[in-house]
């Protein structure tokens, strides 16, 4: 119907048959990039990163997959947007030469906590060449902290890569453990008491160190191992 026909129709008496006819579906409000990111994070929070596909995301947005490509180039582009959103939540300290170790550990801990909110999302950060400004902001902040601590530029650059890789791997393993724990048949495999029992039951003549130190091998509460490894890496930088 052209504009003249629409104008004329407004001056016509009501048509009962037209009133009962199905009305055309109203056009939805345009989807925004922020909506895409919010919805994707919602899917990950409830179903895990592995469940996030462009088709699943389109369904959650009540649209077709093709419409998503008006906002994201591909899945890799979506991954970068997701990691960028998590990085935007991080608070970066003003570099302090006297407290640089605590500061860099604090940033890594924030990243860990963001990743753990969304099971498996750290997979999106692996092998990613960052261009998102929020991701670059975090990298810049970490570099500033290490340089303020007297770490050589080359060592600082590689240390950031190693720290981020460790945080991502730690969180990815945590999500895998969580996923396996959902299977009742796998709970016993992941139980610490079961691991301790199996280690101590090994033949001591073949596994003398494992049987003797089974308690140490299975020790750790919460993020004890994460904190230990992070301190090990940062302290190693300090002693270079």
PDB file of C-alpha atoms in Angstrom:
ATOM      1  CA  UNK A   1       0.000   0.000   0.000  1.00  0.00           C
ATOM      2  CA  UNK A   2       1.492   3.322  -1.088  1.00  0.00           C
ATOM      3  CA  UNK A   3       1.194   6.526   1.010  1.00  0.00           C
ATOM      4  CA  UNK A   4      -1.846   7.782  -0.962  1.00  0.00           C
ATOM      5  CA  UNK A   5      -3.702   4.500  -0.431  1.00  0.00           C
ATOM      6  CA  UNK A   6      -2.867   4.487   3.289  1.00  0.00           C
ATOM      7  CA  UNK A   7      -4.188   8.047   3.610  1.00  0.00           C
ATOM      8  CA  UNK A   8      -7.408   7.149   1.800  1.00  0.00           C
ATOM      9  CA  UNK A   9      -7.905   4.063   3.944  1.00  0.00           C
ATOM     10  CA  UNK A  10      -7.931   6.166   7.102  1.00  0.00           C
ATOM     11  CA  UNK A  11     -11.096   7.906   5.844  1.00  0.00           C
ATOM     12  CA  UNK A  12     -12.998   4.704   5.063  1.00  0.00           C
ATOM     13  CA  UNK A  13     -15.638   3.308   7.442  1.00  0.00           C
ATOM     14  CA  UNK A  14     -14.518   0.292   9.489  1.00  0.00           C
ATOM     15  CA  UNK A  15     -14.632  -3.021   7.667  1.00  0.00           C
ATOM     16  CA  UNK A  16     -15.774  -5.843   9.999  1.00  0.00           C
ATOM     17  CA  UNK A  17     -14.082  -8.473   7.850  1.00  0.00           C
ATOM     18  CA  UNK A  18     -10.843  -6.555   7.901  1.00  0.00           C
ATOM     19  CA  UNK A  19     -11.004  -6.305  11.714  1.00  0.00           C
ATOM     20  CA  UNK A  20     -11.185 -10.105  12.056  1.00  0.00           C
ATOM     21  CA  UNK A  21      -8.411 -10.757   9.571  1.00  0.00           C
ATOM     22  CA  UNK A  22      -5.038 -11.596  11.122  1.00  0.00           C
ATOM     23  CA  UNK A  23      -2.871  -8.556  11.542  1.00  0.00           C
ATOM     24  CA  UNK A  24       0.602  -8.575  10.096  1.00  0.00           C
ATOM     25  CA  UNK A  25       3.369  -9.195  12.615  1.00  0.00           C
ATOM     26  CA  UNK A  26       4.747  -5.967  13.995  1.00  0.00           C
ATOM     27  CA  UNK A  27       8.375  -5.270  13.274  1.00  0.00           C
ATOM     28  CA  UNK A  28      10.608  -5.839  16.283  1.00  0.00           C
ATOM     29  CA  UNK A  29      12.920  -3.234  17.692  1.00  0.00           C
ATOM     30  CA  UNK A  30      16.347  -3.454  16.056  1.00  0.00           C
ATOM     31  CA  UNK A  31      18.851  -5.747  17.755  1.00  0.00           C
ATOM     32  CA  UNK A  32      21.920  -4.018  19.158  1.00  0.00           C
ATOM     33  CA  UNK A  33      25.429  -5.317  19.742  1.00  0.00           C
ATOM     34  CA  UNK A  34      24.892  -4.915  23.487  1.00  0.00           C
ATOM     35  CA  UNK A  35      21.818  -7.146  23.310  1.00  0.00           C
ATOM     36  CA  UNK A  36      23.784  -9.750  21.392  1.00  0.00           C
ATOM     37  CA  UNK A  37      26.512  -9.771  24.055  1.00  0.00           C
ATOM     38  CA  UNK A  38      24.048  -9.789  26.972  1.00  0.00           C
ATOM     39  CA  UNK A  39      22.088 -12.656  25.480  1.00  0.00           C
ATOM     40  CA  UNK A  40      25.213 -14.654  24.647  1.00  0.00           C
ATOM     41  CA  UNK A  41      26.472 -14.296  28.214  1.00  0.00           C
ATOM     42  CA  UNK A  42      23.072 -15.394  29.486  1.00  0.00           C
ATOM     43  CA  UNK A  43      23.237 -18.558  27.395  1.00  0.00           C
ATOM     44  CA  UNK A  44      26.751 -19.310  28.664  1.00  0.00           C
ATOM     45  CA  UNK A  45      25.832 -18.657  32.305  1.00  0.00           C
ATOM     46  CA  UNK A  46      22.990 -21.186  32.194  1.00  0.00           C
ATOM     47  CA  UNK A  47      24.134 -23.704  29.582  1.00  0.00           C
ATOM     48  CA  UNK A  48      27.912 -23.292  29.293  1.00  0.00           C
ATOM     49  CA  UNK A  49      30.103 -21.923  26.523  1.00  0.00           C
ATOM     50  CA  UNK A  50      29.867 -25.105  24.460  1.00  0.00           C
ATOM     51  CA  UNK A  51      26.132 -24.495  24.013  1.00  0.00           C
ATOM     52  CA  UNK A  52      26.712 -21.101  22.415  1.00  0.00           C
ATOM     53  CA  UNK A  53      26.358 -21.244  18.644  1.00  0.00           C
ATOM     54  CA  UNK A  54      25.181 -18.568  16.269  1.00  0.00           C
ATOM     55  CA  UNK A  55      21.967 -20.546  15.772  1.00  0.00           C
ATOM     56  CA  UNK A  56      21.394 -20.927  19.525  1.00  0.00           C
ATOM     57  CA  UNK A  57      22.062 -17.239  20.028  1.00  0.00           C
ATOM     58  CA  UNK A  58      19.682 -16.276  17.240  1.00  0.00           C
ATOM     59  CA  UNK A  59      16.984 -18.415  18.837  1.00  0.00           C
ATOM     60  CA  UNK A  60      17.504 -16.723  22.206  1.00  0.00           C
ATOM     61  CA  UNK A  61      17.142 -13.349  20.474  1.00  0.00           C
ATOM     62  CA  UNK A  62      14.048 -14.560  18.594  1.00  0.00           C
ATOM     63  CA  UNK A  63      15.574 -13.799  15.232  1.00  0.00           C
ATOM     64  CA  UNK A  64      17.318 -15.582  12.377  1.00  0.00           C
ATOM     65  CA  UNK A  65      21.059 -16.355  12.340  1.00  0.00           C
ATOM     66  CA  UNK A  66      21.543 -14.144   9.292  1.00  0.00           C
ATOM     67  CA  UNK A  67      20.451 -11.048  11.222  1.00  0.00           C
ATOM     68  CA  UNK A  68      23.288 -11.549  13.710  1.00  0.00           C
ATOM     69  CA  UNK A  69      25.868 -10.992  10.991  1.00  0.00           C
ATOM     70  CA  UNK A  70      24.791  -7.370  10.801  1.00  0.00           C
ATOM     71  CA  UNK A  71      26.483  -6.980  14.192  1.00  0.00           C
ATOM     72  CA  UNK A  72      29.186  -9.662  14.399  1.00  0.00           C
ATOM     73  CA  UNK A  73      31.421 -10.941  11.619  1.00  0.00           C
ATOM     74  CA  UNK A  74      31.581 -14.544  12.850  1.00  0.00           C
ATOM     75  CA  UNK A  75      31.892 -16.654  16.003  1.00  0.00           C
ATOM     76  CA  UNK A  76      35.484 -15.513  16.561  1.00  0.00           C
ATOM     77  CA  UNK A  77      34.319 -11.898  16.456  1.00  0.00           C
ATOM     78  CA  UNK A  78      31.598 -12.723  18.982  1.00  0.00           C
ATOM     79  CA  UNK A  79      34.202 -14.359  21.227  1.00  0.00           C
ATOM     80  CA  UNK A  80      36.258 -11.175  21.229  1.00  0.00           C
ATOM     81  CA  UNK A  81      33.202  -9.098  22.086  1.00  0.00           C
ATOM     82  CA  UNK A  82      32.428 -11.414  25.009  1.00  0.00           C
ATOM     83  CA  UNK A  83      35.951 -11.295  26.423  1.00  0.00           C
ATOM     84  CA  UNK A  84      35.978  -7.539  25.878  1.00  0.00           C
ATOM     85  CA  UNK A  85      32.803  -7.201  27.942  1.00  0.00           C
ATOM     86  CA  UNK A  86      34.338  -9.168  30.806  1.00  0.00           C
ATOM     87  CA  UNK A  87      37.502  -7.078  30.611  1.00  0.00           C
ATOM     88  CA  UNK A  88      35.396  -3.921  30.857  1.00  0.00           C
ATOM     89  CA  UNK A  89      34.399  -5.050  34.365  1.00  0.00           C
ATOM     90  CA  UNK A  90      37.983  -5.150  35.615  1.00  0.00           C
ATOM     91  CA  UNK A  91      39.389  -2.410  37.822  1.00  0.00           C
ATOM     92  CA  UNK A  92      43.044  -1.664  37.047  1.00  0.00           C
ATOM     93  CA  UNK A  93      45.186  -0.131  39.796  1.00  0.00           C
ATOM     94  CA  UNK A  94      47.592   2.736  39.402  1.00  0.00           C
ATOM     95  CA  UNK A  95      50.966   0.971  39.070  1.00  0.00           C
ATOM     96  CA  UNK A  96      52.865   0.970  42.342  1.00  0.00           C
ATOM     97  CA  UNK A  97      56.515  -0.181  42.277  1.00  0.00           C
ATOM     98  CA  UNK A  98      56.244  -1.213  45.929  1.00  0.00           C
ATOM     99  CA  UNK A  99      53.134  -3.352  45.438  1.00  0.00           C
ATOM    100  CA  UNK A 100      53.421  -4.592  41.859  1.00  0.00           C
ATOM    101  CA  UNK A 101      53.304  -8.286  42.781  1.00  0.00           C
ATOM    102  CA  UNK A 102      50.048  -7.906  44.694  1.00  0.00           C
ATOM    103  CA  UNK A 103      48.642  -5.728  41.913  1.00  0.00           C
ATOM    104  CA  UNK A 104      49.345  -8.167  39.076  1.00  0.00           C
ATOM    105  CA  UNK A 105      47.973 -11.056  41.142  1.00  0.00           C
ATOM    106  CA  UNK A 106      44.893  -8.969  41.859  1.00  0.00           C
ATOM    107  CA  UNK A 107      44.225  -8.354  38.164  1.00  0.00           C
ATOM    108  CA  UNK A 108      44.615 -12.056  37.397  1.00  0.00           C
ATOM    109  CA  UNK A 109      42.230 -12.921  40.217  1.00  0.00           C
ATOM    110  CA  UNK A 110      39.635 -10.531  38.813  1.00  0.00           C
ATOM    111  CA  UNK A 111      39.937 -12.165  35.398  1.00  0.00           C
ATOM    112  CA  UNK A 112      39.564 -15.591  37.005  1.00  0.00           C
ATOM    113  CA  UNK A 113      36.395 -14.552  38.810  1.00  0.00           C
ATOM    114  CA  UNK A 114      34.886 -13.118  35.623  1.00  0.00           C
ATOM    115  CA  UNK A 115      35.629 -16.309  33.693  1.00  0.00           C
ATOM    116  CA  UNK A 116      34.176 -18.541  36.395  1.00  0.00           C
ATOM    117  CA  UNK A 117      30.833 -16.738  36.194  1.00  0.00           C
ATOM    118  CA  UNK A 118      30.420 -18.103  32.675  1.00  0.00           C
ATOM    119  CA  UNK A 119      31.434 -21.788  32.485  1.00  0.00           C
ATOM    120  CA  UNK A 120      33.894 -22.476  29.693  1.00  0.00           C
ATOM    121  CA  UNK A 121      34.086 -18.903  28.404  1.00  0.00           C
ATOM    122  CA  UNK A 122      37.847 -18.774  28.911  1.00  0.00           C
ATOM    123  CA  UNK A 123      38.089 -21.023  25.856  1.00  0.00           C
ATOM    124  CA  UNK A 124      37.110 -17.921  23.846  1.00  0.00           C
ATOM    125  CA  UNK A 125      40.243 -16.147  25.082  1.00  0.00           C
ATOM    126  CA  UNK A 126      42.640 -18.836  23.876  1.00  0.00           C
ATOM    127  CA  UNK A 127      44.561 -18.209  20.636  1.00  0.00           C
ATOM    128  CA  UNK A 128      42.832 -14.847  20.277  1.00  0.00           C
ATOM    129  CA  UNK A 129      44.677 -11.902  18.752  1.00  0.00           C
ATOM    130  CA  UNK A 130      43.079  -9.064  20.737  1.00  0.00           C
ATOM    131  CA  UNK A 131      41.877  -5.907  19.009  1.00  0.00           C
ATOM    132  CA  UNK A 132      39.002  -5.033  21.349  1.00  0.00           C
ATOM    133  CA  UNK A 133      39.856  -1.828  23.203  1.00  0.00           C
ATOM    134  CA  UNK A 134      38.772  -3.179  26.604  1.00  0.00           C
ATOM    135  CA  UNK A 135      40.940  -6.262  26.169  1.00  0.00           C
ATOM    136  CA  UNK A 136      43.830  -4.037  25.147  1.00  0.00           C
ATOM    137  CA  UNK A 137      43.164  -1.816  28.167  1.00  0.00           C
ATOM    138  CA  UNK A 138      43.738  -4.787  30.484  1.00  0.00           C
ATOM    139  CA  UNK A 139      46.884  -5.820  28.619  1.00  0.00           C
ATOM    140  CA  UNK A 140      48.187  -2.243  28.804  1.00  0.00           C
ATOM    141  CA  UNK A 141      47.416  -2.091  32.530  1.00  0.00           C
ATOM    142  CA  UNK A 142      49.208  -5.360  33.239  1.00  0.00           C
ATOM    143  CA  UNK A 143      52.218  -4.220  31.236  1.00  0.00           C
ATOM    144  CA  UNK A 144      52.330  -0.949  33.174  1.00  0.00           C
ATOM    145  CA  UNK A 145      52.289  -2.837  36.491  1.00  0.00           C
ATOM    146  CA  UNK A 146      55.131  -5.164  35.517  1.00  0.00           C
ATOM    147  CA  UNK A 147      57.269  -2.361  34.099  1.00  0.00           C
ATOM    148  CA  UNK A 148      56.723  -0.350  37.273  1.00  0.00           C
ATOM    149  CA  UNK A 149      58.026  -3.368  39.194  1.00  0.00           C
ATOM    150  CA  UNK A 150      61.274  -3.282  37.251  1.00  0.00           C
ATOM    151  CA  UNK A 151      60.523  -6.266  35.017  1.00  0.00           C
ATOM    152  CA  UNK A 152      62.329  -6.023  31.666  1.00  0.00           C
ATOM    153  CA  UNK A 153      59.989  -5.220  28.720  1.00  0.00           C
ATOM    154  CA  UNK A 154      60.521  -8.547  26.925  1.00  0.00           C
ATOM    155  CA  UNK A 155      60.037 -10.560  30.104  1.00  0.00           C
ATOM    156  CA  UNK A 156      56.968  -8.483  30.969  1.00  0.00           C
ATOM    157  CA  UNK A 157      55.437  -9.065  27.534  1.00  0.00           C
ATOM    158  CA  UNK A 158      55.888 -12.832  27.696  1.00  0.00           C
ATOM    159  CA  UNK A 159      54.838 -12.945  31.350  1.00  0.00           C
ATOM    160  CA  UNK A 160      51.482 -11.352  30.515  1.00  0.00           C
ATOM    161  CA  UNK A 161      50.905 -14.007  27.865  1.00  0.00           C
ATOM    162  CA  UNK A 162      51.834 -16.787  30.320  1.00  0.00           C
ATOM    163  CA  UNK A 163      49.679 -15.382  33.125  1.00  0.00           C
ATOM    164  CA  UNK A 164      46.628 -14.975  30.907  1.00  0.00           C
ATOM    165  CA  UNK A 165      47.131 -18.446  29.471  1.00  0.00           C
ATOM    166  CA  UNK A 166      47.314 -19.960  32.953  1.00  0.00           C
ATOM    167  CA  UNK A 167      44.194 -18.130  34.155  1.00  0.00           C
ATOM    168  CA  UNK A 168      42.251 -19.237  31.069  1.00  0.00           C
ATOM    169  CA  UNK A 169      43.413 -22.856  31.416  1.00  0.00           C
ATOM    170  CA  UNK A 170      42.608 -22.932  35.140  1.00  0.00           C
ATOM    171  CA  UNK A 171      39.084 -21.673  34.531  1.00  0.00           C
ATOM    172  CA  UNK A 172      38.553 -23.996  31.573  1.00  0.00           C
ATOM    173  CA  UNK A 173      39.553 -26.991  33.665  1.00  0.00           C
ATOM    174  CA  UNK A 174      37.190 -25.828  36.417  1.00  0.00           C
ATOM    175  CA  UNK A 175      34.331 -25.726  33.912  1.00  0.00           C
ATOM    176  CA  UNK A 176      35.191 -29.228  32.653  1.00  0.00           C
ATOM    177  CA  UNK A 177      35.221 -30.556  36.224  1.00  0.00           C
ATOM    178  CA  UNK A 178      31.870 -28.880  36.856  1.00  0.00           C
ATOM    179  CA  UNK A 179      30.442 -30.422  33.706  1.00  0.00           C
ATOM    180  CA  UNK A 180      31.697 -33.892  34.595  1.00  0.00           C
ATOM    181  CA  UNK A 181      30.414 -33.536  38.154  1.00  0.00           C
ATOM    182  CA  UNK A 182      26.912 -33.217  36.733  1.00  0.00           C
ATOM    183  CA  UNK A 183      27.226 -36.852  35.665  1.00  0.00           C
ATOM    184  CA  UNK A 184      26.563 -39.026  38.729  1.00  0.00           C
ATOM    185  CA  UNK A 185      28.772 -41.775  37.335  1.00  0.00           C
ATOM    186  CA  UNK A 186      31.786 -39.435  37.299  1.00  0.00           C
ATOM    187  CA  UNK A 187      31.491 -37.947  40.795  1.00  0.00           C
ATOM    188  CA  UNK A 188      33.616 -40.663  42.407  1.00  0.00           C
ATOM    189  CA  UNK A 189      36.440 -40.007  39.943  1.00  0.00           C
ATOM    190  CA  UNK A 190      36.643 -36.355  40.987  1.00  0.00           C
ATOM    191  CA  UNK A 191      36.263 -36.901  44.730  1.00  0.00           C
ATOM    192  CA  UNK A 192      39.415 -36.019  46.697  1.00  0.00           C
ATOM    193  CA  UNK A 193      38.928 -38.805  49.237  1.00  0.00           C
ATOM    194  CA  UNK A 194      38.654 -41.287  46.379  1.00  0.00           C
ATOM    195  CA  UNK A 195      41.856 -39.913  44.811  1.00  0.00           C
ATOM    196  CA  UNK A 196      43.645 -40.162  48.160  1.00  0.00           C
ATOM    197  CA  UNK A 197      42.445 -43.754  48.593  1.00  0.00           C
ATOM    198  CA  UNK A 198      43.634 -44.732  45.122  1.00  0.00           C
ATOM    199  CA  UNK A 199      47.040 -43.085  45.558  1.00  0.00           C
ATOM    200  CA  UNK A 200      47.677 -44.727  48.924  1.00  0.00           C
ATOM    201  CA  UNK A 201      46.516 -48.101  47.557  1.00  0.00           C
ATOM    202  CA  UNK A 202      49.213 -48.108  44.875  1.00  0.00           C
ATOM    203  CA  UNK A 203      52.102 -50.562  45.369  1.00  0.00           C
ATOM    204  CA  UNK A 204      54.700 -48.657  47.376  1.00  0.00           C
ATOM    205  CA  UNK A 205      57.602 -50.398  45.687  1.00  0.00           C
ATOM    206  CA  UNK A 206      56.527 -48.985  42.303  1.00  0.00           C
ATOM    207  CA  UNK A 207      55.181 -45.619  43.483  1.00  0.00           C
ATOM    208  CA  UNK A 208      57.124 -44.759  46.654  1.00  0.00           C
ATOM    209  CA  UNK A 209      56.780 -40.984  46.343  1.00  0.00           C
ATOM    210  CA  UNK A 210      53.123 -40.988  45.320  1.00  0.00           C
ATOM    211  CA  UNK A 211      52.062 -43.223  48.202  1.00  0.00           C
ATOM    212  CA  UNK A 212      54.188 -41.328  50.723  1.00  0.00           C
ATOM    213  CA  UNK A 213      52.938 -37.895  49.648  1.00  0.00           C
ATOM    214  CA  UNK A 214      49.372 -38.736  48.643  1.00  0.00           C
ATOM    215  CA  UNK A 215      48.011 -36.146  51.074  1.00  0.00           C
ATOM    216  CA  UNK A 216      50.115 -33.382  49.518  1.00  0.00           C
ATOM    217  CA  UNK A 217      49.179 -34.444  45.991  1.00  0.00           C
ATOM    218  CA  UNK A 218      45.465 -34.168  46.779  1.00  0.00           C
ATOM    219  CA  UNK A 219      45.623 -31.127  49.084  1.00  0.00           C
ATOM    220  CA  UNK A 220      44.106 -27.709  48.470  1.00  0.00           C
ATOM    221  CA  UNK A 221      40.861 -25.881  49.188  1.00  0.00           C
ATOM    222  CA  UNK A 222      39.102 -23.376  46.955  1.00  0.00           C
ATOM    223  CA  UNK A 223      41.667 -21.505  44.894  1.00  0.00           C
ATOM    224  CA  UNK A 224      44.727 -22.567  46.911  1.00  0.00           C
ATOM    225  CA  UNK A 225      46.438 -24.080  43.874  1.00  0.00           C
ATOM    226  CA  UNK A 226      45.616 -21.057  41.739  1.00  0.00           C
ATOM    227  CA  UNK A 227      47.117 -18.695  44.313  1.00  0.00           C
ATOM    228  CA  UNK A 228      50.214 -20.877  44.678  1.00  0.00           C
ATOM    229  CA  UNK A 229      50.880 -21.040  40.936  1.00  0.00           C
ATOM    230  CA  UNK A 230      50.273 -17.331  40.423  1.00  0.00           C
ATOM    231  CA  UNK A 231      52.688 -16.461  43.249  1.00  0.00           C
ATOM    232  CA  UNK A 232      55.221 -18.890  41.793  1.00  0.00           C
ATOM    233  CA  UNK A 233      55.068 -17.186  38.393  1.00  0.00           C
ATOM    234  CA  UNK A 234      55.192 -13.638  39.747  1.00  0.00           C
ATOM    235  CA  UNK A 235      57.959 -14.371  42.239  1.00  0.00           C
ATOM    236  CA  UNK A 236      59.925 -15.965  39.426  1.00  0.00           C
ATOM    237  CA  UNK A 237      59.744 -12.665  37.548  1.00  0.00           C
ATOM    238  CA  UNK A 238      60.987 -10.793  40.589  1.00  0.00           C
ATOM    239  CA  UNK A 239      64.062 -13.008  40.828  1.00  0.00           C
ATOM    240  CA  UNK A 240      65.074 -12.759  37.177  1.00  0.00           C
TER     241      UNK A 240
END
